[in-house]
């Protein structure tokens, strides 16, 4: 079995280039189904979730080829509206195929999607919102069938700014009849990226206010070339790595403007940061101070995807911290593994408290989901001695090669087999 081995205890120093964004690439790939022709997506990260989406698109009849960092997606002809269960169950974001397939074919058969184990992840809001646009749903066990003879615009109100539900409605609305006003929608940078891609292909989407996106349906989308932006979560993971382990790094291509909540918190904890041409410089040499209370939130709040990495920095900072997870209810499970490494995190429902100053020690631990896995890697870098991390496949869903990147920052980290 493959595992990651880390000899920890040294600061991180150097430069690393930040890969393209997973959460921007996946919905844009789904959006390619709306284009009867070829789309080229540059800077598409080479991660297993993107590979899974490539296979999903192929299963529907699209031709997908990778050429270095670019994907060429030819959706001129589709042959199926039933992606295989095995692929859909593997990745929760396969649910965004619903909006795209309804827009393109008026029909889709989807098994209830899977994904990371980070709490309840229902799709009721997706179903209700697409229903408001004219789609009809039938459920048979875990198979959901959606059909829409014609999708029509109107006012779609989301009960919570769900990223995936917002993406699904935008995808369904792009070719729908009339104007769709999505109210209470998510405004994450990845939503803006989806709108930018669609507009580049001839769609008409616009921000009409806070939590309000307006999509005016068009007859067809055209071929285009689009560059996926850098991944704010990967950049944030490495930033938090420097914060926790100490040292200095230049995060090339980091999308600084999207990272304000993360850089502000890192500054409060004692890091020096400067936005430079082409990236972000981060340094932490002196004390690591506890920030007091932190909570995750919808953008521009602190991203839930960086909550687990942040735990590693909090449990070493001087002083008491409290953290509240406001988006996913099962996202503090990694605390148990961190405690086995010497942290003292007390979890109570969606809140965690920790007395800082914990010394971490190398341990054999297991990653069970993507961001929790990244947190264990950062913990291994901070820990005294050898840490071995199983479950690399979860980390590979979102990081092109975390071992390569952290080696570039001077970490003593490698891939091993055995264990
Ligand atoms: C996306 C991101 C994920 C990120 C999350 C929040 C992708 C591929 N994934 O996930 O990395 O952590 O946004 O920023 O882009 N909910 C319901 N019913 C629904 C839909 C959602 O109850 O129909 C709940 C979820 O259980 C969760 C909350 O809403 O508690 C937020 O979920 P959502 O914003 O939809 O996250 P995802 O789109 O799944």
Coordinates of C-alpha atoms and ligand atoms in Angstrom, one line a residue, residues 22-24 26-27 49 92-93 95-96 118-127 160-165 167 186 188 190 232-233 297-299 303-305 326-329 331 370-371, ligand 1:
X22 CA -10.3 22.0 -8.7
X23 CA -13.5 23.7 -7.7
X24 CA -13.4 26.1 -10.7
X26 CA -15.1 20.8 -12.4
X27 CA -18.2 23.0 -13.1
X49 CA -11.4 14.4 -9.4
X92 CA -20.1 14.5 -5.2
X93 CA -19.6 17.3 -7.8
X95 CA -24.3 16.3 -9.3
X96 CA -23.6 19.5 -11.4
X118 CA -17.5 15.4 5.7
X119 CA -21.0 15.3 7.0
X120 CA -24.5 15.3 5.5
X121 CA -24.4 16.3 1.8
X122 CA -28.0 16.1 0.5
X123 CA -29.0 17.5 -2.9
X124 CA -32.6 18.6 -2.0
X125 CA -31.9 22.2 -2.9
X126 CA -30.6 21.3 -6.3
X127 CA -33.7 19.3 -7.0
X160 CA -28.8 28.8 1.6
X161 CA -26.0 29.9 -0.7
X162 CA -25.1 26.4 -1.8
X163 CA -22.2 26.4 -4.2
X164 CA -23.3 23.3 -6.1
X165 CA -27.0 24.3 -6.3
X167 CA -23.8 26.1 -10.3
X186 CA -23.4 31.6 -3.6
X188 CA -17.7 32.1 -4.4
X190 CA -15.6 29.5 -8.5
X232 CA -7.1 29.4 -3.6
X233 CA -7.5 26.3 -1.4
X297 CA -18.4 30.8 6.4
X298 CA -19.5 31.4 2.9
X299 CA -17.3 33.6 0.7
X303 CA -13.3 28.7 3.7
X304 CA -14.5 25.5 5.2
X305 CA -12.0 23.7 2.9
X326 CA -20.5 26.5 9.9
X327 CA -20.8 24.7 6.5
X328 CA -20.3 20.9 6.9
X329 CA -21.3 19.1 10.0
X331 CA -15.7 18.2 9.1
X370 CA -9.3 15.3 1.0
X371 CA -8.7 18.4 3.2
Ligands
LIG1 C1 -18.5 23.1 -2.8 C2 -17.1 22.7 -2.9 C3 -16.5 22.3 -1.6 C4 -16.7 23.4 -0.6 C5 -18.2 23.8 -0.5 C6 -18.5 25.0 0.4 C7 -16.9 21.9 -5.2 C8 -16.6 20.7 -6.1 N1 -17.0 21.6 -3.9 O1 -19.2 21.9 -2.3 O2 -15.1 22.1 -1.8 O3 -16.3 22.9 0.7 O4 -18.7 24.1 -1.8 O5 -17.7 26.1 0.0 O6 -17.0 23.0 -5.6 N2 -26.7 21.4 1.3 C9 -28.0 20.9 1.5 N3 -28.8 20.6 0.5 C10 -28.4 20.8 -0.8 C11 -27.1 21.3 -1.0 C12 -26.3 21.6 0.0 O7 -28.4 20.8 2.7 O8 -29.1 20.4 -1.7 C13 -25.9 21.8 2.5 C14 -24.6 20.9 2.5 O9 -24.9 19.7 3.2 C15 -23.7 21.7 3.3 C16 -24.0 23.2 2.8 O10 -25.3 23.1 2.2 O11 -23.9 21.6 4.7 C17 -23.0 23.7 1.8 O12 -22.9 22.9 0.7 P1 -22.6 23.4 -0.8 O13 -22.3 24.9 -0.8 O14 -23.7 22.9 -1.7 O15 -21.2 22.7 -1.1 P2 -20.8 21.8 -2.4 O16 -21.3 22.5 -3.6 O17 -21.2 20.4 -2.1

